């Protein structure tokens, strides 16, 4: 396998890994982790300030103790000299001189520790301010990210609804198209059957001429029936009167006698 192919595979692998990490990374968790690390650093600085302050306090106690011993040796030397014991006075001053050197060294260390303590205290205060500012910014970013995430989810939901509604609209359109197609086909079949181009196996269909004749015949029958009814209504009174008169005349005359059968004697 060539070097170019290996480099390309490595680049693809790193790109996919970076994309996977980007999907898995939550900025809020990253911010909380960074804030936690800053708090740990601030705690270390505070412990350093406390350690330096403790060392400075120890030096201060030692200085006070050495200074007390130096003052005591000076007083003893003065008393010995007053009593005429110059040798004792010289010994006391010699010891005081040695203690004074230690005091000078401790004072130098004390000043150094005091300066370090002041620097660490100032650094701790600045770091505390940065941590507080970072915490405020962190919460602001987290709130903004959460709101943006909610808006994105709402947008995706609306997008999904829009897509579904689009599918529903397409389904409705297809149904309407099929319905219109079926209606057009049914109308065309009716027209073809009415014109006789298609045979109706049931025998119920009629062509145009037959349908027109049936319509005219049905209309003429209605007209004739209407004329008959009009004639009955207009001539009904005179015809009835003539019938009554004919009945009365027939009642006054005796009915003709029928010849009775005769029986001949044998």
C-alpha positions as MATLAB code, in Angstrom:
seq = 'XXXXXXXXXXXXXXXXXXXXXXXXXXXXXXXXXXXXXXXXXXXXXXXXXXXXXXXXXXXXXXXXXXXXXXXXXXXXXXXXXXXXXXXXXXXXXXXXXXXXXXXXXXXXXXXXXXXXXXXXXXXXXXXXXXXXXXXXXXXXXXXXXXXXXXXXXXXXXXXXXXXXXXXXXXXXXXXXXXXXXXXXXXXXXXXXXXXXXXXXXXXXXXXXXXXXXXXXXXXXXXXXXXXXXXXXXXXXXXXXXXXXXXXXXXXXXXXXXXXXXXXXXX';
ca = [
       0.000    0.000    0.000;
       1.432    3.373   -1.032;
       2.160    6.254    1.322;
      -0.491    8.405   -0.378;
      -3.196    5.866    0.347;
      -2.047    5.540    3.956;
      -2.078    9.313    4.426;
      -5.518    9.546    2.909;
      -6.851    6.769    5.148;
      -5.301    8.457    8.168;
      -6.892   11.773    7.234;
     -10.297   10.128    6.747;
      -9.979    8.345   10.090;
      -9.041   11.566   11.895;
     -11.865   13.463   10.193;
     -14.422   10.845   11.181;
     -13.045   10.683   14.729;
     -13.157   14.479   15.000;
     -16.736   14.526   13.740;
     -17.746   11.809   16.202;
     -16.102   13.700   19.056;
     -17.806   16.900   17.980;
     -21.195   15.169   18.073;
     -20.433   13.622   21.458;
     -19.105   16.857   22.994;
     -21.501   18.925   25.047;
     -20.250   22.538   25.461;
     -21.980   22.794   28.818;
     -20.072   19.828   30.178;
     -16.811   21.258   28.798;
     -17.472   24.606   30.485;
     -18.292   22.930   33.788;
     -15.097   20.876   33.548;
     -13.007   23.997   32.843;
     -14.618   25.786   35.768;
     -13.864   22.844   38.018;
     -10.201   22.907   36.944;
      -9.996   26.625   37.654;
     -11.440   26.067   41.104;
      -8.812   23.398   41.738;
      -6.073   25.789   40.608;
      -7.464   28.523   42.823;
      -7.505   26.100   45.728;
      -3.834   25.262   45.108;
      -2.920   28.944   45.054;
      -4.774   29.485   48.306;
      -2.967   26.541   49.874;
       0.318   28.055   48.674;
      -0.569   31.383   50.268;
      -1.461   29.572   53.470;
       1.847   27.648   53.450;
       3.864   30.825   52.878;
       1.921   32.598   55.600;
       2.591   29.696   57.963;
       6.333   29.787   57.213;
       6.392   33.544   57.687;
       4.641   33.162   61.025;
       7.187   30.601   62.164;
      10.048   32.923   61.220;
       8.295   35.689   63.057;
       8.109   33.569   66.198;
      11.765   32.627   65.872;
      12.722   36.252   65.363;
      10.812   37.264   68.426;
      12.500   34.496   70.403;
      16.007   35.400   69.166;
      15.403   39.051   69.724;
      14.272   38.252   73.270;
      17.439   36.220   73.876;
      19.592   38.993   72.388;
      17.979   41.545   74.642;
      18.496   39.254   77.638;
      22.229   38.715   76.860;
      22.684   42.458   76.475;
      21.124   43.023   79.869;
      23.243   40.289   81.448;
      26.428   41.765   79.965;
      25.529   45.186   81.296;
      24.937   43.782   84.781;
      28.182   41.736   84.723;
      30.142   44.816   83.666;
      28.539   46.776   86.470;
      29.673   44.121   88.918;
      33.217   44.261   87.589;
      32.958   40.962   85.769;
      34.256   42.089   82.408;
      34.866   38.544   81.275;
      31.231   37.640   81.790;
      30.175   40.795   80.084;
      32.399   39.989   77.080;
      30.934   36.423   76.876;
      27.394   37.738   76.989;
      28.114   40.234   74.219;
      29.770   37.522   72.127;
      26.722   35.307   72.366;
      24.490   38.274   71.630;
      26.511   38.983   68.497;
      26.001   35.406   67.275;
      22.272   35.630   67.931;
      22.173   38.951   66.126;
      23.558   37.315   62.990;
      20.811   34.707   63.145;
      18.257   37.467   63.630;
      19.582   39.246   60.546;
      19.339   36.060   58.456;
      15.830   35.333   59.721;
      14.754   38.894   59.017;
      15.977   38.507   55.429;
      14.044   35.260   55.038;
      11.062   36.848   56.720;
      11.008   39.736   54.273;
      11.359   37.309   51.365;
       8.451   35.179   52.584;
       6.420   38.268   53.245;
       6.969   39.422   49.653;
       6.044   35.975   48.314;
       2.954   35.960   50.467;
       1.890   39.340   49.123;
       2.441   38.179   45.535;
       0.522   34.961   46.076;
      -2.277   36.811   47.818;
      -2.564   39.225   44.905;
      -2.456   36.334   42.421;
      -5.117   34.533   44.410;
      -7.338   37.594   44.349;
      -6.877   38.041   40.604;
      -7.499   34.372   39.985;
     -10.603   34.532   42.155;
     -11.903   37.437   40.069;
     -11.184   35.517   36.838;
     -12.893   32.415   38.163;
     -15.959   34.438   39.175;
     -16.069   36.114   35.758;
     -15.663   32.752   34.044;
     -18.468   31.292   36.130;
     -20.798   34.133   35.106;
     -19.820   33.771   31.463;
     -20.142   29.992   31.716;
     -23.694   30.206   32.996;
     -24.571   32.739   30.306;
     -23.158   30.520   27.562;
     -24.913   27.465   28.983;
     -28.248   29.294   29.105;
     -27.760   30.561   25.541;
     -26.767   27.106   24.325;
     -29.759   25.498   26.027;
     -32.103   28.064   24.476;
     -30.524   27.580   21.044;
     -30.788   23.810   21.442;
     -34.474   24.121   22.349;
     -35.087   26.393   19.357;
     -33.290   23.935   17.108;
     -35.408   21.048   18.364;
     -38.585   23.097   17.873;
     -37.435   23.994   14.373;
     -36.677   20.373   13.599;
     -40.097   19.391   14.926;
     -41.780   21.989   12.734;
     -39.662   20.843    9.818;
     -40.766   17.262   10.397;
     -44.386   18.386   10.594;
     -43.954   20.350    7.386;
     -42.484   17.322    5.652;
     -45.323   15.133    6.897;
     -47.882   17.714    5.801;
     -46.156   17.815    2.432;
     -46.518   14.054    2.164;
     -50.173   14.339    3.193;
     -50.707   17.057    0.588;
     -49.133   14.889   -2.083;
     -51.342   11.972   -1.015;
     -54.432   14.192   -1.214;
     -53.365   15.437   -4.631;
     -52.890   11.877   -5.850;
     -56.309   10.898   -4.485;
     -57.942   13.871   -6.208;
     -56.171   13.061   -9.466;
     -57.300    9.437   -9.298;
     -60.863   10.499   -8.468;
     -60.943   12.932  -11.385;
     -59.501   10.254  -13.654;
     -62.137    7.732  -12.578;
     -64.919   10.295  -13.024;
     -63.672   11.166  -16.499;
     -63.444    7.492  -17.403;
     -66.940    6.804  -16.118;
     -68.314    9.774  -18.103;
     -66.538    8.616  -21.246;
     -67.951    5.099  -20.865;
     -71.464    6.517  -20.408;
     -71.086    8.606  -23.546;
     -69.782    5.647  -25.538;
     -72.592    3.412  -24.340;
     -75.160    6.129  -25.092;
     -73.834    6.510  -28.632;
     -73.871    2.760  -29.174;
     -70.139    2.506  -29.561;
     -70.181    0.063  -26.642;
     -72.662   -2.742  -26.049;
     -74.432   -2.897  -22.732;
     -74.580   -6.551  -21.644;
     -77.533   -5.767  -19.381;
     -79.610   -4.425  -22.292;
     -80.564   -1.342  -20.266;
     -78.566    1.168  -22.240;
     -80.204    3.076  -25.112;
     -78.718    4.965  -28.006;
     -79.432    8.641  -28.661;
     -82.254    8.066  -31.162;
     -84.095    5.608  -28.945;
     -83.745    7.920  -25.976;
     -85.103   10.859  -28.002;
     -88.059    8.827  -29.273;
     -88.879    7.663  -25.768;
     -88.757   11.240  -24.583;
     -91.088   12.449  -27.349;
     -93.446    9.516  -26.829;
     -93.587   10.125  -23.132;
     -94.254   13.810  -23.730;
     -97.076   13.114  -26.241;
     -98.751   10.702  -23.834;
     -98.726   13.374  -21.169;
    -100.223   15.909  -23.593;
    -102.993   13.538  -24.653;
    -103.876   12.723  -21.055;
    -103.945   16.429  -20.247;
    -106.302   17.177  -23.186;
    -108.636   14.349  -22.126;
    -108.844   15.653  -18.588;
    -109.574   19.169  -19.867;
    -112.359   17.840  -22.097;
    -113.913   15.947  -19.209;
    -113.829   19.011  -16.993;
    -115.320   21.319  -19.642;
    -118.073   18.948  -20.949;
    -118.880   17.081  -17.783;
    -121.874   19.232  -16.723;
    -123.917   18.990  -20.050;
    -123.263   15.317  -20.483;
    -124.450   14.612  -16.952;
    -127.657   16.609  -17.469;
    -128.480   14.673  -20.643;
    -127.961   11.394  -18.820;
    -130.378   12.408  -16.054;
    -133.094   13.440  -18.491;
    -132.779   10.219  -20.435;
    -133.229    8.245  -17.241;
    -136.430   10.037  -16.257;
    -138.140    9.485  -19.616;
    -137.418    5.807  -19.566;
    -138.928    5.420  -16.109;
    -142.436    6.709  -17.134;
    -142.937    4.124  -19.814;
    -143.673    0.493  -18.993;
    -141.241   -1.997  -20.144;
    -142.412   -4.046  -23.102;
    -144.048   -7.290  -22.053;
    -142.382  -10.365  -23.215;
    -144.452  -12.990  -24.893;
    -145.421  -15.520  -22.370;
    -144.992  -19.083  -23.483;
    -148.094  -20.886  -24.368;
    -148.856  -24.469  -23.533;
    -151.061  -26.237  -26.026;
    -153.347  -28.881  -24.859;
    -152.676  -32.152  -26.219;
];
